[in-house]
Amino acid sequence: MGRRGCEHVFVSVVNPPAQTIAYPAPGSRPRRGGEAALPPHVIVLFGATGDLSRRNLLPGLGHLSLSELAPYIQVVGTSLEELDADAFRAFAKEALDQFSHRALTAEQWEAFASRLSYVPQGQGAEGLAAAVAAAEEKLGGAAPRLHYLSVPPAAAPAVIAMIRDANLVEFSRVVMEKPFGTDLRSAVELNAGLHQTFDERQIFRIDHFLGKEAAQNILAFRFANGLFEPIWNRNFIDNIQIDIPETLGLDQRAGFYESTGAYKDMVVTHLFQVLAFVAMEPPTALEPFAISEEKNKVFRSLLPVNPGDVVRGQYVGYRHEPGVADDSDTETFVALKCGLDNWRWAGVPFYLRTGKRLAEGQRIISIAFKEAPRSMFPANSGVGAQGPDHLTFDLADESKVSLSFYGKRPGPGMKMEKLSMQFSTEETRYADDVLEAYERLLMDAMRDDHTLFNTAEGIESLWERSMPLLENPPPTKPYPQGSWGPNSIHQLITPHAWRLPFEREWREKSG
């Protein structure tokens, strides 16, 4: 399993010893909440011309570079593409125009563009070292480095070797993208290889789902309110669903997806991580080690995934996608039932579902509460007609929460209907303070905050419990594009029912 208790190898980035490394502070920038200003950083973006960089990382860095929350940064992009700096800036400009949630003015774009540089990976460690040195010079001298590996798992060892050969390990942190390995053996080998170069405290295994406000709101709901924590157990909760359907297809990622599939791409790296937030015991403190330890306890108590409790699907037309084998059995959809072998959750089923080309794009956690053991209301009153009471978290950027319950319909008689109380961060005065998930996690990595990142032990635990499925996967079943998956998903969840599609729409912000 992964290493724990590793010593922190960083010097202080607030008041560093003058003989070791100096962090310049060009200009001054106001900080919120009295937080100490972070020193300037060099961010080395591996896979800088890939899809993740285009959709999330470059737009996120563009916003952070102009935000009062972030330190001054220089971004060094690198990939297999033979580009120069101007071509990379043009790529970044197109990415921000297409995917940024916040439009930049011409002046703001020029400010961000001045912080972008590029070095082709073909120039090797020497070229990378020179590019990073040039970026540090623009910041006024040596600076902490954040290496972001937006590369497939198979490419990670070569990138780590290049960082080591370029002498860029000291004063550095490394962010690892998912999936972290493809099975238990590869995850163990990847961790072992990483630990030959980086201390565990330098490694940040990212899951952007945990960077979302709504995911973090789960902790607030559970542990800050006496209303919910006493009923957050098998005595009151009937089942839990984590449902992440997508309308997107492969988006030119056939090479990656054919070797990965929905389970490795989404369940191990995202849905199980969210499950840990839902199921974990109260941490002793709101600090990284305490939270990571409680998450790891959840992973250790996860029962091995039974192939008989898994539905694998493949959307009709997948095998005709460019780069996909004619006889591919790669799943583009997976639904499964799993459970936790501990006191709090014994007997409570967790249902997980995700897939490509489905009817809607949603990110829902749904907590179904047990119904009353006996009803005093007549059979035609409506009680139970729309399922049990639910607490629902929407992990979309609007960060919504809904509590549904039965209430009396106005008028004569005792007729019931489902009502709901809803909350959205868009309805608060703090709506403008919401960071995108990648923005939040990039900031946390620069702050050396591991709270929302995964550990070596946790990742290896999940792969270990996934091996029964990976070694004996059930065959894929076809499903129409625009549907909710193969029909057998309904047998999987019986006697319960999938919460999506919803029985009602979210209330939209008024005005």
Coordinates of C-alpha atoms in Angstrom, one line a residue:
M1 CA 0.0 0.0 0.0
G2 CA 1.0 3.6 -0.2
R3 CA 3.5 5.3 2.0
R4 CA 2.3 7.4 4.9
G5 CA 4.0 9.7 7.5
C6 CA 6.5 11.0 5.0
E7 CA 8.4 14.1 6.1
H8 CA 7.5 17.4 4.5
V9 CA 10.5 18.3 2.3
F10 CA 9.5 21.9 1.5
V11 CA 11.0 24.9 3.0
S12 CA 8.6 27.6 4.1
V13 CA 7.2 29.5 1.1
V14 CA 6.2 32.5 3.2
N15 CA 9.5 33.3 5.0
P16 CA 12.2 31.1 3.3
P17 CA 15.8 31.1 4.4
A18 CA 17.7 33.6 2.3
Q19 CA 20.4 31.1 1.6
T20 CA 18.0 28.5 0.2
I21 CA 15.6 30.2 -2.2
A22 CA 14.1 33.6 -2.4
Y23 CA 10.5 34.3 -3.5
P24 CA 10.1 37.7 -5.1
A25 CA 6.9 39.6 -4.7
P26 CA 6.5 41.9 -7.8
G27 CA 4.0 44.5 -6.8
S28 CA 1.4 43.9 -4.2
R29 CA -2.1 42.4 -4.3
P30 CA -4.9 42.5 -1.8
R31 CA -5.8 39.3 -0.1
R32 CA -9.2 38.1 1.2
G33 CA -9.8 37.0 4.7
G34 CA -6.4 38.0 6.0
E35 CA -4.7 35.0 4.2
A36 CA -0.9 35.2 3.8
A37 CA 0.0 35.9 0.2
L38 CA 1.4 33.0 -1.7
P39 CA 4.8 33.5 -3.4
P40 CA 5.0 33.6 -7.2
H41 CA 4.8 30.2 -8.8
V42 CA 5.9 28.6 -12.1
I43 CA 3.3 26.1 -13.4
V44 CA 4.6 23.5 -15.8
L45 CA 1.7 22.1 -17.8
F46 CA 2.5 18.8 -19.4
G47 CA 0.0 17.8 -22.1
A48 CA -0.6 21.5 -22.6
T49 CA -2.3 21.0 -26.0
G50 CA -4.6 18.2 -24.9
D51 CA -8.4 18.2 -24.4
L52 CA -8.2 18.7 -20.6
S53 CA -5.9 21.6 -20.9
R54 CA -8.1 23.2 -23.6
R55 CA -11.4 22.7 -21.7
N56 CA -10.4 23.3 -18.1
L57 CA -6.8 24.0 -17.2
L58 CA -6.0 27.0 -19.5
P59 CA -9.3 28.7 -18.8
G60 CA -8.9 28.1 -15.1
L61 CA -5.3 29.4 -15.1
G62 CA -6.5 32.4 -17.1
H63 CA -9.0 33.3 -14.4
L64 CA -6.6 32.6 -11.5
S65 CA -3.8 34.7 -13.1
L66 CA -6.0 37.7 -12.9
S67 CA -7.6 36.9 -9.6
E68 CA -6.7 38.5 -6.3
L69 CA -6.9 35.0 -4.8
A70 CA -3.9 33.6 -6.7
P71 CA -0.2 34.4 -6.6
Y72 CA 1.7 35.7 -9.6
I73 CA 2.3 32.8 -12.0
Q74 CA 4.2 32.0 -15.1
V75 CA 2.9 29.0 -17.2
V76 CA 5.3 26.8 -19.1
G77 CA 3.3 24.6 -21.6
T78 CA 4.9 21.5 -23.0
S79 CA 3.6 18.6 -25.1
L80 CA 4.5 16.5 -28.1
E81 CA 3.3 19.3 -30.5
E82 CA 6.1 21.2 -32.2
L83 CA 4.8 24.7 -31.5
D84 CA 6.4 28.0 -30.7
A85 CA 5.2 30.4 -27.9
D86 CA 3.0 32.4 -30.3
A87 CA 1.2 29.3 -31.6
F88 CA 0.7 28.1 -28.0
R89 CA -0.8 31.5 -27.1
A90 CA -3.1 31.3 -30.0
F91 CA -4.2 27.8 -28.8
A92 CA -4.8 29.2 -25.3
K93 CA -6.8 32.2 -26.7
E94 CA -9.1 29.8 -28.6
A95 CA -9.5 27.7 -25.5
L96 CA -10.5 30.6 -23.3
D97 CA -12.8 32.0 -26.0
Q98 CA -14.6 28.7 -26.2
F99 CA -14.6 27.3 -22.7
S100 CA -14.0 30.0 -20.2
H101 CA -17.0 30.9 -18.0
R102 CA -15.7 34.4 -17.5
A103 CA -15.0 36.5 -20.6
L104 CA -11.6 38.3 -20.6
T105 CA -11.2 41.8 -21.9
A106 CA -8.5 42.4 -24.5
E107 CA -6.3 43.9 -21.8
Q108 CA -6.8 41.0 -19.5
W109 CA -6.0 38.5 -22.3
E110 CA -2.8 40.3 -23.1
A111 CA -1.9 40.2 -19.4
F112 CA -2.4 36.5 -19.3
A113 CA -0.7 35.9 -22.6
S114 CA 2.4 37.5 -21.3
R115 CA 2.6 34.8 -18.7
L116 CA 2.5 31.9 -21.2
S117 CA 5.5 30.2 -22.7
Y118 CA 6.0 26.9 -24.5
V119 CA 8.7 24.3 -25.0
P120 CA 8.2 21.2 -27.2
Q121 CA 8.7 17.9 -25.2
G122 CA 11.1 16.9 -28.0
Q123 CA 13.7 19.3 -26.6
G124 CA 14.1 17.0 -23.7
A125 CA 15.1 17.8 -20.1
E126 CA 17.6 20.4 -21.1
G127 CA 15.0 22.4 -23.0
L128 CA 12.5 22.1 -20.2
A129 CA 15.0 23.3 -17.6
A130 CA 15.9 26.3 -19.8
A131 CA 12.2 27.2 -20.2
V132 CA 11.5 27.0 -16.5
A133 CA 14.6 29.0 -15.7
A134 CA 13.3 31.7 -18.1
A135 CA 9.9 31.7 -16.5
E136 CA 11.5 32.1 -13.0
E137 CA 13.6 35.0 -14.3
K138 CA 10.4 36.8 -15.3
L139 CA 9.2 36.4 -11.7
G140 CA 12.4 37.9 -10.4
G141 CA 14.3 34.7 -9.4
A142 CA 13.8 31.2 -8.2
A143 CA 10.2 30.2 -7.4
P144 CA 8.2 27.2 -6.3
R145 CA 7.1 25.0 -9.2
L146 CA 3.8 23.1 -9.7
H147 CA 4.1 20.4 -12.3
Y148 CA 0.7 19.4 -13.7
L149 CA 0.7 16.1 -15.5
S150 CA -2.3 16.2 -17.9
V151 CA -1.1 13.0 -19.6
P152 CA -2.3 9.3 -19.8
P153 CA -1.1 7.0 -17.0
A154 CA 1.3 5.2 -19.3
A155 CA 3.1 8.5 -20.1
A156 CA 3.5 9.6 -16.5
P157 CA 6.8 7.7 -15.7
A158 CA 8.5 9.3 -18.7
V159 CA 7.4 12.8 -17.6
I160 CA 8.6 12.2 -14.0
A161 CA 11.9 11.1 -15.4
M162 CA 12.2 14.3 -17.5
I163 CA 11.4 16.4 -14.4
R164 CA 14.1 14.6 -12.5
D165 CA 16.7 14.8 -15.3
A166 CA 15.9 18.6 -15.6
N167 CA 16.7 19.0 -11.9
L168 CA 13.2 20.4 -11.2
V169 CA 12.2 18.2 -8.3
E170 CA 13.3 20.4 -5.4
F171 CA 10.8 23.1 -4.3
S172 CA 8.3 21.4 -6.6
R173 CA 4.9 19.7 -6.3
V174 CA 3.4 17.4 -8.9
V175 CA -0.3 17.1 -9.7
M176 CA -1.3 13.7 -11.1
E177 CA -4.4 13.4 -13.4
K178 CA -6.8 10.5 -13.3
P179 CA -6.9 7.6 -13.9
F180 CA -4.1 6.9 -11.5
G181 CA -3.1 3.5 -12.9
T182 CA -5.5 1.1 -14.6
D183 CA -5.5 -1.7 -12.1
L184 CA -3.9 -2.6 -8.7
R185 CA -0.5 -3.6 -10.2
S186 CA -0.1 -0.5 -12.3
A187 CA -1.2 1.8 -9.5
V188 CA 1.3 0.2 -7.1
E189 CA 4.1 0.5 -9.7
L190 CA 3.2 4.1 -10.4
N191 CA 3.2 5.0 -6.8
A192 CA 6.6 3.2 -6.3
G193 CA 8.0 5.0 -9.3
L194 CA 6.8 8.4 -8.1
H195 CA 8.2 7.8 -4.6
Q196 CA 11.6 7.3 -6.1
T197 CA 11.6 10.9 -7.2
F198 CA 9.0 12.8 -5.1
D199 CA 8.1 12.5 -1.5
E200 CA 4.4 11.6 -0.9
R201 CA 3.8 15.2 0.5
Q202 CA 4.8 16.6 -2.9
I203 CA 2.2 14.5 -4.8
F204 CA -1.3 15.7 -5.4
R205 CA -3.6 13.1 -7.1
I206 CA -6.5 15.2 -8.4
D207 CA -10.2 14.5 -8.5
H208 CA -11.9 17.6 -9.8
F209 CA -15.3 16.4 -8.5
L210 CA -14.1 17.0 -4.9
G211 CA -13.2 20.6 -5.9
K212 CA -16.8 21.4 -6.5
E213 CA -18.7 23.6 -3.9
A214 CA -21.5 21.1 -3.7
A215 CA -19.2 18.2 -2.9
Q216 CA -17.6 20.1 -0.1
N217 CA -21.1 21.2 1.0
I218 CA -21.7 17.5 1.9
L219 CA -19.2 17.9 4.8
A220 CA -20.9 21.1 5.9
F221 CA -24.4 19.6 5.8
R222 CA -23.3 16.5 7.8
F223 CA -20.9 17.8 10.4
A224 CA -22.1 21.4 11.0
N225 CA -25.8 20.6 11.6
G226 CA -27.3 18.7 14.4
L227 CA -30.3 18.0 12.1
F228 CA -28.6 15.6 9.7
E229 CA -25.7 13.8 11.3
P230 CA -27.9 11.8 13.8
I231 CA -29.9 10.3 11.0
W232 CA -26.9 9.7 8.6
N233 CA -26.8 5.9 9.0
R234 CA -28.4 2.6 8.2
N235 CA -31.3 3.2 10.7
F236 CA -32.7 6.1 8.7
I237 CA -31.2 5.9 5.2
D238 CA -32.6 3.3 2.7
N239 CA -30.2 3.7 -0.2
I240 CA -27.8 6.2 -1.8
Q241 CA -27.4 6.9 -5.5
I242 CA -24.5 8.7 -7.1
D243 CA -25.5 9.3 -10.7
I244 CA -23.2 11.0 -13.2
P245 CA -24.7 10.6 -16.7
E246 CA -23.1 12.5 -19.7
T247 CA -24.5 13.5 -23.0
L248 CA -21.0 13.8 -24.4
G249 CA -19.3 11.1 -26.6
L250 CA -15.6 10.4 -27.0
D251 CA -14.7 13.8 -28.2
Q252 CA -11.7 12.5 -30.2
R253 CA -10.4 10.5 -27.2
A254 CA -10.9 7.0 -28.6
G255 CA -7.3 6.0 -28.0
F256 CA -7.6 6.9 -24.3
Y257 CA -11.1 5.5 -23.9
E258 CA -10.5 2.2 -25.6
S259 CA -7.8 1.4 -23.0
T260 CA -9.8 2.7 -20.0
G261 CA -13.6 2.5 -20.3
A262 CA -16.3 4.1 -18.0
Y263 CA -15.4 2.2 -14.9
K264 CA -11.7 3.1 -14.8
D265 CA -12.3 6.6 -16.1
M266 CA -15.1 7.6 -13.8
V267 CA -16.0 5.2 -11.0
V268 CA -12.6 4.6 -9.4
T269 CA -11.4 8.1 -9.9
H270 CA -14.6 10.1 -9.3
L271 CA -17.7 8.3 -8.0
F272 CA -15.9 6.3 -5.3
Q273 CA -14.3 9.5 -4.1
V274 CA -17.7 11.2 -3.8
L275 CA -19.0 8.1 -2.0
A276 CA -16.3 8.6 0.6
F277 CA -17.4 12.1 1.3
V278 CA -21.0 10.8 1.8
A279 CA -20.0 7.9 4.0
M280 CA -17.0 9.0 6.0
E281 CA -17.0 9.2 9.8
P282 CA -16.5 12.7 11.3
P283 CA -12.8 13.6 11.1
T284 CA -11.0 14.8 14.2
A285 CA -10.3 18.1 12.5
L286 CA -10.9 19.9 9.3
E287 CA -7.3 19.3 8.1
P288 CA -5.8 17.2 5.3
F289 CA -4.5 14.2 7.2
A290 CA -7.7 13.7 9.3
I291 CA -10.0 13.9 6.3
S292 CA -7.8 11.6 4.2
E293 CA -7.7 9.1 6.9
E294 CA -11.5 8.9 7.2
K295 CA -11.8 8.6 3.4
N296 CA -9.3 5.8 3.5
K297 CA -11.3 4.0 6.2
V298 CA -14.3 4.1 3.8
F299 CA -12.2 2.6 1.0
R300 CA -10.9 -0.1 3.3
S301 CA -14.4 -1.0 4.3
L302 CA -15.7 -1.1 0.7
L303 CA -16.8 -4.6 -0.2
P304 CA -15.1 -6.1 -3.3
V305 CA -17.1 -5.2 -6.4
N306 CA -19.1 -8.2 -7.4
P307 CA -19.4 -8.6 -11.2
G308 CA -22.9 -9.9 -10.7
D309 CA -23.9 -6.5 -9.3
V310 CA -22.5 -4.6 -12.3
V311 CA -24.2 -3.6 -15.7
R312 CA -21.8 -2.7 -18.4
G313 CA -23.1 -1.0 -21.5
Q314 CA -21.9 0.3 -24.9
Y315 CA -23.9 2.9 -26.8
V316 CA -25.0 1.9 -30.3
G317 CA -22.6 3.3 -32.8
Y318 CA -19.5 3.3 -30.5
R319 CA -17.7 0.7 -32.6
H320 CA -18.0 3.0 -35.7
E321 CA -16.2 5.8 -33.9
P322 CA -12.8 6.6 -35.4
G323 CA -10.1 4.7 -33.5
V324 CA -12.5 2.2 -32.0
A325 CA -12.0 -1.6 -32.7
D326 CA -14.8 -3.3 -34.7
D327 CA -15.2 -5.9 -31.9
S328 CA -14.6 -3.6 -28.9
D329 CA -16.0 -4.7 -25.6
T330 CA -15.1 -1.4 -23.9
E331 CA -17.9 -0.1 -21.7
T332 CA -19.2 3.4 -22.3
F333 CA -21.7 2.9 -19.5
V334 CA -21.5 1.3 -16.1
A335 CA -24.0 0.9 -13.2
L336 CA -23.3 -1.0 -10.1
K337 CA -24.4 -1.8 -6.6
C338 CA -21.8 -1.7 -3.8
G339 CA -21.8 -1.7 0.0
L340 CA -19.6 -0.9 3.0
D341 CA -18.7 -3.4 5.6
N342 CA -18.9 -1.2 8.7
W343 CA -21.3 -0.4 11.5
R344 CA -22.8 2.8 10.1
W345 CA -23.6 1.5 6.6
A346 CA -24.1 -2.2 7.0
G347 CA -26.9 -3.3 4.6
V348 CA -27.3 0.1 2.9
P349 CA -26.9 -0.3 -0.9
F350 CA -25.0 2.4 -2.8
Y351 CA -26.0 2.6 -6.5
L352 CA -23.5 4.2 -8.9
R353 CA -24.2 5.1 -12.6
T354 CA -22.3 6.9 -15.3
G355 CA -21.9 6.7 -19.0
K356 CA -21.6 8.4 -22.4
R357 CA -24.3 9.5 -24.8
L358 CA -27.1 9.3 -22.2
A359 CA -30.3 11.3 -22.0
E360 CA -29.1 14.1 -19.8
G361 CA -25.9 15.5 -18.3
Q362 CA -26.3 15.5 -14.6
R363 CA -24.2 15.1 -11.4
I364 CA -26.5 14.0 -8.6
I365 CA -26.1 12.5 -5.2
S366 CA -29.4 11.3 -3.9
I367 CA -30.0 10.2 -0.2
A368 CA -33.2 8.2 0.1
F369 CA -34.6 8.1 3.6
K370 CA -36.6 5.1 4.9
E371 CA -40.4 5.4 4.9
A372 CA -42.5 5.4 8.0
P373 CA -43.0 1.8 9.2
R374 CA -46.8 2.3 9.2
S375 CA -49.0 4.9 7.6
M376 CA -52.1 6.3 9.2
F377 CA -53.2 8.0 6.0
P378 CA -55.7 6.3 3.6
A379 CA -54.5 4.4 0.6
N380 CA -55.6 7.2 -1.8
S381 CA -53.9 10.0 0.1
G382 CA -50.8 10.0 -2.1
V383 CA -48.3 9.1 0.6
G384 CA -45.5 7.0 -0.9
A385 CA -46.8 7.5 -4.4
Q386 CA -43.7 9.5 -5.4
G387 CA -41.2 7.5 -3.6
P388 CA -39.4 8.2 -0.3
D389 CA -38.1 11.5 1.0
H390 CA -34.8 12.5 -0.5
L391 CA -31.9 14.8 0.2
T392 CA -30.3 15.6 -3.2
F393 CA -27.0 17.3 -3.9
D394 CA -26.4 18.6 -7.4
L395 CA -22.7 18.7 -8.1
A396 CA -23.0 21.1 -11.1
D397 CA -21.4 24.5 -10.8
E398 CA -24.6 26.1 -9.4
S399 CA -24.1 23.9 -6.2
K400 CA -27.8 23.1 -5.5
V401 CA -29.3 21.1 -2.6
S402 CA -32.9 19.9 -2.3
L403 CA -34.8 18.2 0.5
S404 CA -38.1 16.6 -0.7
F405 CA -40.9 15.5 1.6
Y406 CA -44.7 14.9 1.6
G407 CA -47.0 17.8 2.5
K408 CA -50.7 18.4 2.6
R409 CA -52.3 19.8 -0.6
P410 CA -54.4 22.9 0.2
G411 CA -58.1 22.2 0.3
P412 CA -60.6 19.7 1.8
G413 CA -59.5 16.2 2.6
M414 CA -56.0 14.9 3.3
K415 CA -54.3 14.7 -0.1
M416 CA -50.5 14.6 -0.1
E417 CA -48.0 15.7 -2.7
K418 CA -44.2 15.9 -2.9
L419 CA -42.8 19.3 -1.9
S420 CA -39.2 20.4 -1.7
M421 CA -37.0 23.0 0.0
Q422 CA -34.1 24.0 -2.3
F423 CA -30.9 26.0 -2.0
S424 CA -28.4 27.2 -4.6
T425 CA -25.2 29.2 -4.2
E426 CA -26.4 31.3 -7.1
E427 CA -29.1 32.7 -4.7
T428 CA -26.5 34.0 -2.2
R429 CA -24.4 37.1 -2.2
Y430 CA -21.3 34.8 -2.5
A431 CA -22.2 33.6 -5.9
D432 CA -19.3 35.5 -7.5
D433 CA -16.8 33.9 -5.1
V434 CA -17.3 30.4 -6.5
L435 CA -14.2 29.0 -8.1
E436 CA -14.3 26.3 -10.8
A437 CA -13.2 22.9 -9.5
Y438 CA -9.9 23.0 -11.3
E439 CA -9.2 26.6 -10.1
R440 CA -9.9 25.6 -6.5
L441 CA -7.7 22.5 -6.7
L442 CA -4.8 24.4 -8.4
M443 CA -5.0 26.9 -5.6
D444 CA -5.0 24.2 -3.0
A445 CA -1.9 22.5 -4.5
M446 CA -0.1 25.8 -4.5
R447 CA -1.1 26.3 -0.9
D448 CA 0.2 22.7 -0.1
D449 CA -3.3 21.7 1.1
H450 CA -4.0 18.0 0.5
T451 CA -7.5 18.0 1.9
L452 CA -9.3 17.4 -1.4
F453 CA -6.7 15.1 -3.0
N454 CA -6.2 11.4 -3.0
T455 CA -3.5 9.4 -1.2
A456 CA -1.5 6.4 -2.5
E457 CA -3.2 4.1 0.1
G458 CA -6.7 5.2 -0.9
I459 CA -6.1 4.7 -4.6
E460 CA -4.5 1.3 -4.1
S461 CA -7.4 0.2 -1.9
L462 CA -9.9 1.1 -4.6
W463 CA -8.1 -0.8 -7.3
E464 CA -7.7 -3.8 -4.9
R465 CA -11.5 -3.9 -4.4
S466 CA -12.1 -3.5 -8.1
M467 CA -10.1 -6.5 -9.2
P468 CA -12.9 -9.0 -9.1
L469 CA -14.7 -6.9 -11.7
L470 CA -11.6 -6.2 -13.8
E471 CA -10.7 -9.9 -13.9
N472 CA -14.2 -11.1 -14.7
P473 CA -16.2 -8.3 -16.4
P474 CA -19.7 -9.1 -17.6
P475 CA -20.3 -8.6 -21.3
T476 CA -21.4 -5.1 -22.5
K477 CA -25.0 -4.6 -23.4
P478 CA -26.0 -2.2 -26.2
Y479 CA -28.1 0.9 -25.4
P480 CA -29.5 3.6 -27.7
Q481 CA -27.9 7.0 -27.7
G482 CA -30.0 9.4 -25.7
S483 CA -31.4 6.7 -23.3
W484 CA -30.5 6.1 -19.7
G485 CA -28.5 2.9 -20.4
P486 CA -29.4 -0.8 -20.8
N487 CA -32.7 -2.0 -19.5
S488 CA -31.1 -4.3 -17.1
I489 CA -30.2 -1.4 -14.8
H490 CA -33.8 -1.5 -13.5
Q491 CA -33.3 -5.1 -12.3
L492 CA -30.0 -4.1 -10.7
I493 CA -31.7 -1.5 -8.5
T494 CA -34.9 -3.4 -7.7
P495 CA -36.8 -3.0 -5.3
H496 CA -35.7 0.7 -5.6
A497 CA -35.9 3.0 -8.6
W498 CA -33.4 5.3 -10.2
R499 CA -33.8 8.9 -9.1
L500 CA -33.0 10.2 -12.6
P501 CA -34.9 11.3 -14.5
F502 CA -36.2 13.6 -11.7
E503 CA -39.8 13.7 -10.7
R504 CA -39.5 17.5 -10.7
E505 CA -37.3 20.3 -12.1
W506 CA -34.9 22.3 -10.0
R507 CA -36.3 25.7 -9.1
E508 CA -34.5 28.4 -11.2
K509 CA -33.2 31.6 -9.6
S510 CA -36.0 34.2 -9.7
G511 CA -35.4 37.7 -11.1

